[in-house]
PDB file of C-alpha atoms in Angstrom:
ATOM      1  CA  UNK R   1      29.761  35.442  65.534  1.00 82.00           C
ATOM      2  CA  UNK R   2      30.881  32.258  64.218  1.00 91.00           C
ATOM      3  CA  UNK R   3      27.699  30.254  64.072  1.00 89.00           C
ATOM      4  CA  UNK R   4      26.309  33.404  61.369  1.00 93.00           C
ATOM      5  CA  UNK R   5      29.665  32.503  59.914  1.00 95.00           C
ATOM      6  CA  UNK R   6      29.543  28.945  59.309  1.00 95.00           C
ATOM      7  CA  UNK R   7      25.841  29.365  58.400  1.00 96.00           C
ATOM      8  CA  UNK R   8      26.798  31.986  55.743  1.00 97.00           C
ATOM      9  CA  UNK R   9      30.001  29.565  54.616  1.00 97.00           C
ATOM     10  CA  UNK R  10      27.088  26.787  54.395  1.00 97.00           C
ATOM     11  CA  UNK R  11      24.279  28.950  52.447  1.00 97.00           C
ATOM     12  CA  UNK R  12      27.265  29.722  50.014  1.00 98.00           C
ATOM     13  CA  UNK R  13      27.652  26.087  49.231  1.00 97.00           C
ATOM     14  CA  UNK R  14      24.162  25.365  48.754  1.00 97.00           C
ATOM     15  CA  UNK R  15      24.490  27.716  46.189  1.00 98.00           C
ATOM     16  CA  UNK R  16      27.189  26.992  44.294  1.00 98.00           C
ATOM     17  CA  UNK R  17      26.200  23.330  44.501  1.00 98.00           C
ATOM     18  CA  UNK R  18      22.767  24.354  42.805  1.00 98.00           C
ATOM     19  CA  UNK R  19      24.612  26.320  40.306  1.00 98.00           C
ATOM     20  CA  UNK R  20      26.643  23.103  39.139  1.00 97.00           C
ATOM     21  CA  UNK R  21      24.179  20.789  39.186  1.00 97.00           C
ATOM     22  CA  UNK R  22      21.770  22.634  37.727  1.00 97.00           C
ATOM     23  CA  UNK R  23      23.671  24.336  34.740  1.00 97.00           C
ATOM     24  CA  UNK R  24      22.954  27.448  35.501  1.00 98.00           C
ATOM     25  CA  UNK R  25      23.362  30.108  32.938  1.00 97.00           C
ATOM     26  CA  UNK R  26      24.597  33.838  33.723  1.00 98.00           C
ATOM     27  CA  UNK R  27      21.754  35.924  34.528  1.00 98.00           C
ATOM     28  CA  UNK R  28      19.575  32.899  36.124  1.00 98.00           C
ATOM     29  CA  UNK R  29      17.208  33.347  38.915  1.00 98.00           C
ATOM     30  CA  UNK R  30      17.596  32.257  42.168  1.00 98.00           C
ATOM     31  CA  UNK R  31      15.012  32.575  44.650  1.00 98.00           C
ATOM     32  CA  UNK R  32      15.965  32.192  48.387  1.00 98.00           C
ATOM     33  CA  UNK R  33      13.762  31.354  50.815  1.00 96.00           C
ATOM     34  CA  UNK R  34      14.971  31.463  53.993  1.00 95.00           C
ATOM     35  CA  UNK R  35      13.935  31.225  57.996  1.00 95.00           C
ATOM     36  CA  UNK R  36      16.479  32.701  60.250  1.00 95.00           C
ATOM     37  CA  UNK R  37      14.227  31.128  63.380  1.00 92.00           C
ATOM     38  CA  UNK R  38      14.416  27.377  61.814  1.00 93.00           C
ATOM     39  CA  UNK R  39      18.489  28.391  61.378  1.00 92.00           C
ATOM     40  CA  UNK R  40      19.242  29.236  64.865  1.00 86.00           C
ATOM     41  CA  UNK R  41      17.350  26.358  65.692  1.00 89.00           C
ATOM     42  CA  UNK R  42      13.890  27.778  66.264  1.00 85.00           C
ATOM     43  CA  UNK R  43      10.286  27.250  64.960  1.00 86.00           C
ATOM     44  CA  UNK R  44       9.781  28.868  61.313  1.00 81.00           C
ATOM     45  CA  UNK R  45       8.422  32.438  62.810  1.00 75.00           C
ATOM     46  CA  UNK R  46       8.523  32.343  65.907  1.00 81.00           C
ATOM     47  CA  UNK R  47      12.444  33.552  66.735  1.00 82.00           C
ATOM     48  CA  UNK R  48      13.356  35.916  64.274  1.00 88.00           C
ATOM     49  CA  UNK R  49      17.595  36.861  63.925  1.00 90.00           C
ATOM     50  CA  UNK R  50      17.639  40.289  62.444  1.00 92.00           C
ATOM     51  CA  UNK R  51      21.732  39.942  62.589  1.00 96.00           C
ATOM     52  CA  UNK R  52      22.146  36.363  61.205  1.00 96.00           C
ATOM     53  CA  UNK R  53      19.541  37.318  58.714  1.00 96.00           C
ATOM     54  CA  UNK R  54      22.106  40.105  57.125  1.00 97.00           C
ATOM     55  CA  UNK R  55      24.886  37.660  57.212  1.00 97.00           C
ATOM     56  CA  UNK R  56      22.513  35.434  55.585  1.00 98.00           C
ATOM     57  CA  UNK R  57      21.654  38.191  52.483  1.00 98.00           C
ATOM     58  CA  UNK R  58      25.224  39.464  52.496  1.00 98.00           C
ATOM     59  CA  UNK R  59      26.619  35.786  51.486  1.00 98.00           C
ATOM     60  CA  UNK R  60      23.616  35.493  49.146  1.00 98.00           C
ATOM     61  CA  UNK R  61      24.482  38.647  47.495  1.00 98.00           C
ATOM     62  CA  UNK R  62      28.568  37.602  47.465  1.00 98.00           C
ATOM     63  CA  UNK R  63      27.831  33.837  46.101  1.00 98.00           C
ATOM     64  CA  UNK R  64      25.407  35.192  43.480  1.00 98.00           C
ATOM     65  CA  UNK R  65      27.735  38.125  41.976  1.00 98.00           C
ATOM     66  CA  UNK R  66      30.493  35.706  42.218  1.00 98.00           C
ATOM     67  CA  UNK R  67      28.487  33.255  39.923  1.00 98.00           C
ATOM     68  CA  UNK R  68      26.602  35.730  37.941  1.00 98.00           C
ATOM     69  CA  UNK R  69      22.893  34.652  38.725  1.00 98.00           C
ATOM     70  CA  UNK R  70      20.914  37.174  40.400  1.00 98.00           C
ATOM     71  CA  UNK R  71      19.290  36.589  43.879  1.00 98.00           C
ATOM     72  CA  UNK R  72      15.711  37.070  44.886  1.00 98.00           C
ATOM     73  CA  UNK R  73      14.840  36.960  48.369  1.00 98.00           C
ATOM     74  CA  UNK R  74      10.983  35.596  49.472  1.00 97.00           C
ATOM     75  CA  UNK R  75       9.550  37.479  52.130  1.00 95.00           C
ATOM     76  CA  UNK R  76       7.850  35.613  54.426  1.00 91.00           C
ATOM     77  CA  UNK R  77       3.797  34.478  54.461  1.00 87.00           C
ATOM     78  CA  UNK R  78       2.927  38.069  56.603  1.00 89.00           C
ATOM     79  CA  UNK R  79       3.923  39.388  52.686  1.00 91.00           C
ATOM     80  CA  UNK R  80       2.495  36.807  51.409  1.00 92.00           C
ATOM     81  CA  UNK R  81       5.901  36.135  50.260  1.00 94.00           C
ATOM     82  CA  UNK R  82       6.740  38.861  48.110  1.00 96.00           C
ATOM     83  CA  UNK R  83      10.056  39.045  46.936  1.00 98.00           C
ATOM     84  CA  UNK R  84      12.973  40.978  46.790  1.00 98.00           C
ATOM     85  CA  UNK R  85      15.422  42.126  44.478  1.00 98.00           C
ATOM     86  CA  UNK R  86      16.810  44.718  42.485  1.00 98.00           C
ATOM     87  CA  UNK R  87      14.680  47.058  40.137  1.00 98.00           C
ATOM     88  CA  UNK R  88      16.952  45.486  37.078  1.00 98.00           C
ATOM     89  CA  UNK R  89      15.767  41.922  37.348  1.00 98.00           C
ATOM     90  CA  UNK R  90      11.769  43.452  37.635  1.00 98.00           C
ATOM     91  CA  UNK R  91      12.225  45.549  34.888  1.00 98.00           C
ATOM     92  CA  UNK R  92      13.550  42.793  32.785  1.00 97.00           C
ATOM     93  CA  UNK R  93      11.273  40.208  33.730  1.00 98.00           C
ATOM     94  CA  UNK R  94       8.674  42.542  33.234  1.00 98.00           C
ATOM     95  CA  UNK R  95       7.178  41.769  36.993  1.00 98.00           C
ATOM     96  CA  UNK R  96       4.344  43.383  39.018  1.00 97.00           C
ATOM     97  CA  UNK R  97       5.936  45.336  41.425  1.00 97.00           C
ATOM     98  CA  UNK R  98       4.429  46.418  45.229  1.00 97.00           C
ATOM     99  CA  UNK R  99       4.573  48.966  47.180  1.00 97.00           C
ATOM    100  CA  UNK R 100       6.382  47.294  50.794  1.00 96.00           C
ATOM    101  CA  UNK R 101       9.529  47.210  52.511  1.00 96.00           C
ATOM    102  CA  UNK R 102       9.779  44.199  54.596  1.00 96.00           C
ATOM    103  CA  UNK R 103      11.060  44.331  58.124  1.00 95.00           C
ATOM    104  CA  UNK R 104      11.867  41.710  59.824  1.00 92.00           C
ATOM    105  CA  UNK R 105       8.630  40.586  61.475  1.00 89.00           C
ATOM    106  CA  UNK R 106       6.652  41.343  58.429  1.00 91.00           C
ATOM    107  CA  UNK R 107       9.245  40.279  55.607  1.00 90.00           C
ATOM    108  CA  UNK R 108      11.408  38.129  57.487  1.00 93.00           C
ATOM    109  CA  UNK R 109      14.764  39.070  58.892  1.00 95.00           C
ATOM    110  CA  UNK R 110      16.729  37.727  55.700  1.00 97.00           C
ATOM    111  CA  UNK R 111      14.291  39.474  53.110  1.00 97.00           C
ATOM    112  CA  UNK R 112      14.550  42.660  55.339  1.00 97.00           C
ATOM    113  CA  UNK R 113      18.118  42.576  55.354  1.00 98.00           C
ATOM    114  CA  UNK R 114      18.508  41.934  51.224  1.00 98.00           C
ATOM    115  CA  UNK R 115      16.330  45.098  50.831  1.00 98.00           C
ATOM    116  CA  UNK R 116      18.734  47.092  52.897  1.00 98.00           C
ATOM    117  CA  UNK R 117      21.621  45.646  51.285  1.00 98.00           C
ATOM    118  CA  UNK R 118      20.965  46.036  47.775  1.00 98.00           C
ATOM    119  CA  UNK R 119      21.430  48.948  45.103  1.00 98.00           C
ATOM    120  CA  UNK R 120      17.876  49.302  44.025  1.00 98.00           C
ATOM    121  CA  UNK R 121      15.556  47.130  45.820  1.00 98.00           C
ATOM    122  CA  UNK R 122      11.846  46.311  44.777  1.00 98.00           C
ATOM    123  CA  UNK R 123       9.107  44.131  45.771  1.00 98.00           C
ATOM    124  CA  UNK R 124       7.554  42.136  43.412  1.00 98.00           C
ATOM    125  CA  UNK R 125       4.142  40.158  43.994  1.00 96.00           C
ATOM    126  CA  UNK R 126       5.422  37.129  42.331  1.00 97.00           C
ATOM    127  CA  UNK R 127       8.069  35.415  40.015  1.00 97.00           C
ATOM    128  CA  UNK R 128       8.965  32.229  37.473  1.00 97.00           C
ATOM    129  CA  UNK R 129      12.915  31.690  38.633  1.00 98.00           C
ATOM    130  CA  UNK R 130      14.520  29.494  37.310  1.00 98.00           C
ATOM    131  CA  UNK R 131      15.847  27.391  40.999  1.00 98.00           C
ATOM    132  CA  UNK R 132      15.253  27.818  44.270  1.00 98.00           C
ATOM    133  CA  UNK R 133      16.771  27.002  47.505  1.00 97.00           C
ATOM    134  CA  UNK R 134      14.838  26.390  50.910  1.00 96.00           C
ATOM    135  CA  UNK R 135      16.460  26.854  53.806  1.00 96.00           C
ATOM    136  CA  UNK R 136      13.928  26.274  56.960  1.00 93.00           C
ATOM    137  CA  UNK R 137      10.794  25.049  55.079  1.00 89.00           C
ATOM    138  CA  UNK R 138       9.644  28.246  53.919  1.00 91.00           C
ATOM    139  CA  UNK R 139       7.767  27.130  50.719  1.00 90.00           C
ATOM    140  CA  UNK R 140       9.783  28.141  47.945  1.00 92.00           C
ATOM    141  CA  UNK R 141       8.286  25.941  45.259  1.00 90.00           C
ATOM    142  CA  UNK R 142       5.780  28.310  43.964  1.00 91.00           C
ATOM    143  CA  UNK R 143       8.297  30.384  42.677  1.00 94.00           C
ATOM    144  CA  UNK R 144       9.701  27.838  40.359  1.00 94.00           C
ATOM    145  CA  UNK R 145       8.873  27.978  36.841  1.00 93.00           C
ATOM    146  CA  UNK R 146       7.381  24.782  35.657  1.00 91.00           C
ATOM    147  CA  UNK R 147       8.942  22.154  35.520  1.00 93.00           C
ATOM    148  CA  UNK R 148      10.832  21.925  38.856  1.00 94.00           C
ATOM    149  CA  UNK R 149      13.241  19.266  39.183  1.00 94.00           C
ATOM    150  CA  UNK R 150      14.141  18.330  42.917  1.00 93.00           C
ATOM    151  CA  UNK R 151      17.815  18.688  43.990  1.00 94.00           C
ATOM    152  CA  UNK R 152      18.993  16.771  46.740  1.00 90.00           C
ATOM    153  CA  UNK R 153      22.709  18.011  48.475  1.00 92.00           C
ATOM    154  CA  UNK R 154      24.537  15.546  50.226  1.00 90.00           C
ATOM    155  CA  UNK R 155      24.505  16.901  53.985  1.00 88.00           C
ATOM    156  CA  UNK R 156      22.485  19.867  53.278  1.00 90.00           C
ATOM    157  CA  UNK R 157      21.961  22.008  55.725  1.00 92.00           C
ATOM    158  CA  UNK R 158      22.254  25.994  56.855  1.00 95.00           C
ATOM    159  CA  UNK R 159      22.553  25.901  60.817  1.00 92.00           C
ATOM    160  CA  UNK R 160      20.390  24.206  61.999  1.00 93.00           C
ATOM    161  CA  UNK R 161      17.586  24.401  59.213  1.00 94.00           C
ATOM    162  CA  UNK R 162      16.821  21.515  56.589  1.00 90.00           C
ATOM    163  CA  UNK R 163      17.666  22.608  52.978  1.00 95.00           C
ATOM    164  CA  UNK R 164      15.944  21.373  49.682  1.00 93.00           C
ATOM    165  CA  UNK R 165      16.904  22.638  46.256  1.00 95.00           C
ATOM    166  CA  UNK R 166      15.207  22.467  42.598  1.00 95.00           C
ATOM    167  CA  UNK R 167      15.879  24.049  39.454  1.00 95.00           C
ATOM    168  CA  UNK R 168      13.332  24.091  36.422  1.00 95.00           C
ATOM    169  CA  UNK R 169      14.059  22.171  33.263  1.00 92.00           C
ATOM    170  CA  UNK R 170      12.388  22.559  30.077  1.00 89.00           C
ATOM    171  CA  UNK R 171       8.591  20.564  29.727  1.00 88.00           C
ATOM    172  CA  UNK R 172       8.580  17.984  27.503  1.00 82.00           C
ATOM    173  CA  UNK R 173       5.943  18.287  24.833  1.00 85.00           C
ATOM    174  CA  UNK R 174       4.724  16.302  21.497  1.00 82.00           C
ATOM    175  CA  UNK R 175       4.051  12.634  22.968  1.00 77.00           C
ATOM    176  CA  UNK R 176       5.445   8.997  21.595  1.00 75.00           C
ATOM    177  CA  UNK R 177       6.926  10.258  18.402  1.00 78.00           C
ATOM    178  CA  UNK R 178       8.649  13.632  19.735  1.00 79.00           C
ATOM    179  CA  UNK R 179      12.427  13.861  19.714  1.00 81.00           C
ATOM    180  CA  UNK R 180      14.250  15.767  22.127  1.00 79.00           C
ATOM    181  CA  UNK R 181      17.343  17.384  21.972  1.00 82.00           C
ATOM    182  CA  UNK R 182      20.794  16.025  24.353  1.00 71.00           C
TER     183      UNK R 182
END
């Protein structure tokens, strides 16, 4: 369908927009959050889109293997948005892992799909990333590791769902006669 495809094409360049602008390193997080009712046009939970939820995951996955950051998906708030993604990025960010697989009305339809998708997938309860993207007002922002930097795209938007970005940057520390680095 070409609306799934011109939402995918737009997810994709949400992405690689945050991975510019925020200087994103190879193996960064990434946490998407993402409501496939607020894309189609709906109310956040009320019309899930199984289908336009995997084309949603499948150009997550594609963008973030292109760019080399690896994608975590937040389940939504039935979850209380858990997140997926594959048993490498747990076990190296040493995270607490849970026992669910999400479905689309408990999960969300993107989450569900990412879990399908992937090689290994895992639940974790929570996560530090290093940027998110919010696609549909899902709440993304307590997934950010401190301190999140807001990251506003010019025309922004995944169908018909509002997008905001941020990416964490470094605190500052040591008061009026700290130096800081570039």
């Amino acid at each position: 369908m070409q609306a799934y495809a011109d939402a995918a094409r737009q997810l994709q360049d949400c992405v690689r927009y945050l991975h510019r602008e925020a200087r994103l390193k190879p193996g960064a997080v990434v946490v998407l959050g993402l409501s496939t009712s607020e894309v189609a046009g709906g109310r956040i939970g009320k019309n899930s889109v199984p289908d336009l939820g995997d084309a949603l995951a499948a150009a997550m996955l594609e963008v973030c293997a292109q760019l080399e950051i690896r994608p975590v998906f937040q389940c939504c708030e039935h979850l209380n948005r858990a997140l997926v993604m594959e048993q490498e990025t747990l076990d190296s960010l040493r995270l607490t892992q849970v026992n669910v697989m999400p479905v689309p009305k408990a999960g969300g339809s993107c989450g569900a799909a990412a879990y399908q998708r992937m090689r290994q997938p895992v639940v974790a309860v929570s996560i530090q990333a290093d940027a998110a993207i919010d696609v549909g007002d899902t709440l993304v922002g307590m997934h950010i590791r401190p301190v999140a930097v807001p990251l506003r795209m010019p025309g922004a938007q995944v169908g018909q769902a509002h997008v905001v970005m941020a990416y964490a940057r470094l605190p500052y520390i040591g008061g009026s006669r700290a130096q800081y680095p570039g």
